[in-house]
Amino acid sequence: MPPKRIALFPGSFDPFTKGHEDIVLRGRLLFDEVVIGIGQNSQKQRYVSIEQMTDCINKTFAAYDNVRVETFKGLTAVFAETIGANYLLRGLRNTTDFEYENSIAQINRNVNKNLDTVFLITAPELAYISSSVVRDIHKYGKSVSEYLPYEL
Amino acid sequence: MPPKRIALFPGSFDPFTKGHEDIVLRGRLLFDEVVIGIGQNSQKQRYVSIEQMTDCINKTFAAYDNVRVETFKGLTAVFAETIGANYLLRGLRNTTDFEYENSIAQINRNVNKNLDTVFLITAPELAYISSSVVRDIHKYGKSVSEYLPYEL
Amino acid sequence: MPPKRIALFPGSFDPFTKGHEDIVLRGRLLFDEVVIGIGQNSQKQRYVSIEQMTDCINKTFAAYDNVRVETFKGLTAVFAETIGANYLLRGLRNTTDFEYENSIAQINRNVNKNLDTVFLITAPELAYISSSVVRDIHKYGKSVSEYLPYEL
Amino acid sequence: MPPKRIALFPGSFDPFTKGHEDIVLRGRLLFDEVVIGIGQNSQKQRYVSIEQMTDCINKTFAAYDNVRVETFKGLTAVFAETIGANYLLRGLRNTTDFEYENSIAQINRNVNKNLDTVFLITAPELAYISSSVVRDIHKYGKSVSEYLPYEL
Amino acid sequence: MPPKRIALFPGSFDPFTKGHEDIVLRGRLLFDEVVIGIGQNSQKQRYVSIEQMTDCINKTFAAYDNVRVETFKGLTAVFAETIGANYLLRGLRNTTDFEYENSIAQINRNVNKNLDTVFLITAPELAYISSSVVRDIHKYGKSVSEYLPYEL
Amino acid sequence: MPPKRIALFPGSFDPFTKGHEDIVLRGRLLFDEVVIGIGQNSQKQRYVSIEQMTDCINKTFAAYDNVRVETFKGLTAVFAETIGANYLLRGLRNTTDFEYENSIAQINRNVNKNLDTVFLITAPELAYISSSVVRDIHKYGKSVSEYLPYEL
């Protein structure tokens, strides 16, 4: 029997969007376990707190045994090792994403030889959603409910 | 227990390169089974015959139980269904690949709702290898052994 | 009063897809008139004949007074002049489209100084549809009705 | 008679360049009215004040009845509604612009269902001009007059 | 004293355009010698014959001692070796060019270890010119004199 | 005899990586002299000080007569003039680099008519290395020695 395939889905998730949800729902079929890892970056002020975000994501995937949320500091590749993840799971929305992810994937493999990165392309009707745009819309008091899988 | 994860890695493989090998070797760890599917296109004259290519690929992965080769005609998504594959496995080398694959992945999912496409980024030191360039070099009598995992 | 704004929407439309329809429906609000121009290229064998395609498009836009179909040979910029079009209307699906269209738009302006090109980005849920993929699917006997605004 | 076509051309215009001018001059032929909207972002310090920029742009288009300048805060799509604009006008210089604009255009349409985005490709001899580069050159005391349609 | 720097500028040049001329004129300042190499491809029918093209290019650079034209068959990297070129000179117009050239440059270096590829970005006001578009315009009887440095 | 060809290789080099080294080693064969110019930007806090970086780069190229390091403030094109450089040397890693460099190259030529920009594509096995990622890895205490041509 092959070793368990555990994927880390890392991000700042500020906030977690329906685009992210699409990747997790498809990833949980591909992997035995998906860990959503919220990276803490002390230099960036968050719009939605890590605590609130953790709650929202937990509720979103409450029905799924093999999805859970963690927070982490430091290098993604090191955190992956800590939790026994042998894969990083990433969504691609467009070519700008691709070039960034390409570079990061090689580096992560260098840091942790047993860590491969797997990509899913975000469903096209969700690919235009980005956390930064959702923050902008919410900040100005417009509804963001169609971009998020939970209520903010 | 989850259903077996079977991936179809489709292509014309004319010829199969070390870039393709990289994707299969990583894919066989991610999936329970990888089927390399050589698509037959009656309108395109091949440089290496399907029979010879099948032999070469079979030898390349002889040591691996969960990799095998098949040939097919028609739509990739339909062939995937025939062999019970629930995933397509594809390598990405650059942004041109990405845009093409993005479009194909959505269509394949439309044709076969249970078929998701998983992408691995080709190792950078192999990403510049393309079958068409290998054909050109071979045609003019130069060695292509550093681009292929077998002797041509 | 400004001169009438007439847009030519040129293409081979083999076949015309829901992605094309999206551009025309939005274009007919932006322009006073939209002419769908099916370019005839004697060197390329068509999958759907020009006559059948003209009929299908005519039916699609039967309800709209300011949309009509024409066929043409030769340079797009010259045909635009013939029908009094001062604009070319083009859909963009991705960055590959963009680079191609960028080059063509400059050339067309050189050939016909009064001809500007206007771009709309195809709705994301339709952007993955291409005529060549539709032909492939149809050729193998699968339904293409969800990609076309008419029955083929 | 169709409703008046009013386009909002939004940006920070810090400063407004000949590339922006190219888009406005072509846009004023396409639309009945073009409103240049200078977005105010309290978190970003401007290089050229909004007052000075408004003056410079006003002088640039003094000869054109159907071009005017406004300043706004908040969401672009909301401001468009306020001034009765049914179109956003945007210039594309390269593929990086395209991917950003693609995402923004979908969001704006979601916020305001009647707001479509129209793109013109910046003339190639102006496409390399960016506001940030102009600021850099001006800051170090070199002439920027060939990049701007007015004196700074 | 360093060895002479000789650059091969390879292409099909069907026809040679002002964009190509821009690269040669800048390349002849960078290199001690520039050899324009017209690749012969027996499978592609040319629009302008190699003989006529050679004449036209020779006239274009008659004033320059360190520019000459050659024709070749087979691999570019092998021809470079034959004429003692240690560099390939290539023009980049856009990102599509970049990805193609990236792949080719690595392969050429593999075939010929002493062959490096040097890129110049085509002047923006010429970057939209492509040989295939020039052929199209000429075929339909319109003037192409503004795209070519000689009369066709 | 042609004038000496002197290239400025500008950057913030925070830190200088093996990707940068690749460009300099190939550039010193193409040019009579390569000057590595560390740009000082008072608004950005450096991770590695300019003094330390200068030392590290000097040691890296100690064996090469025609490579040296300088620091500069202000516009790159102006500094190039000061040191008599007639070329800028730049590495391209991917299409995102290309579009940025394209814009900068045109501007630099505008500021200094005699300054052309020459591009080499970074070797693929080094193209994923970026200074910002190296800083991240070093900050978290992991080894970066495989990305740098010297010890940090």
Coordinates of C-alpha atoms in Angstrom, one line a residue, chain C residues 43 64 122 135:
Chain C
Q43 CA -6.8 27.3 -48.8
Y64 CA -31.9 42.0 -33.5
T122 CA -15.2 37.0 -23.5
R135 CA -15.1 20.6 -34.4

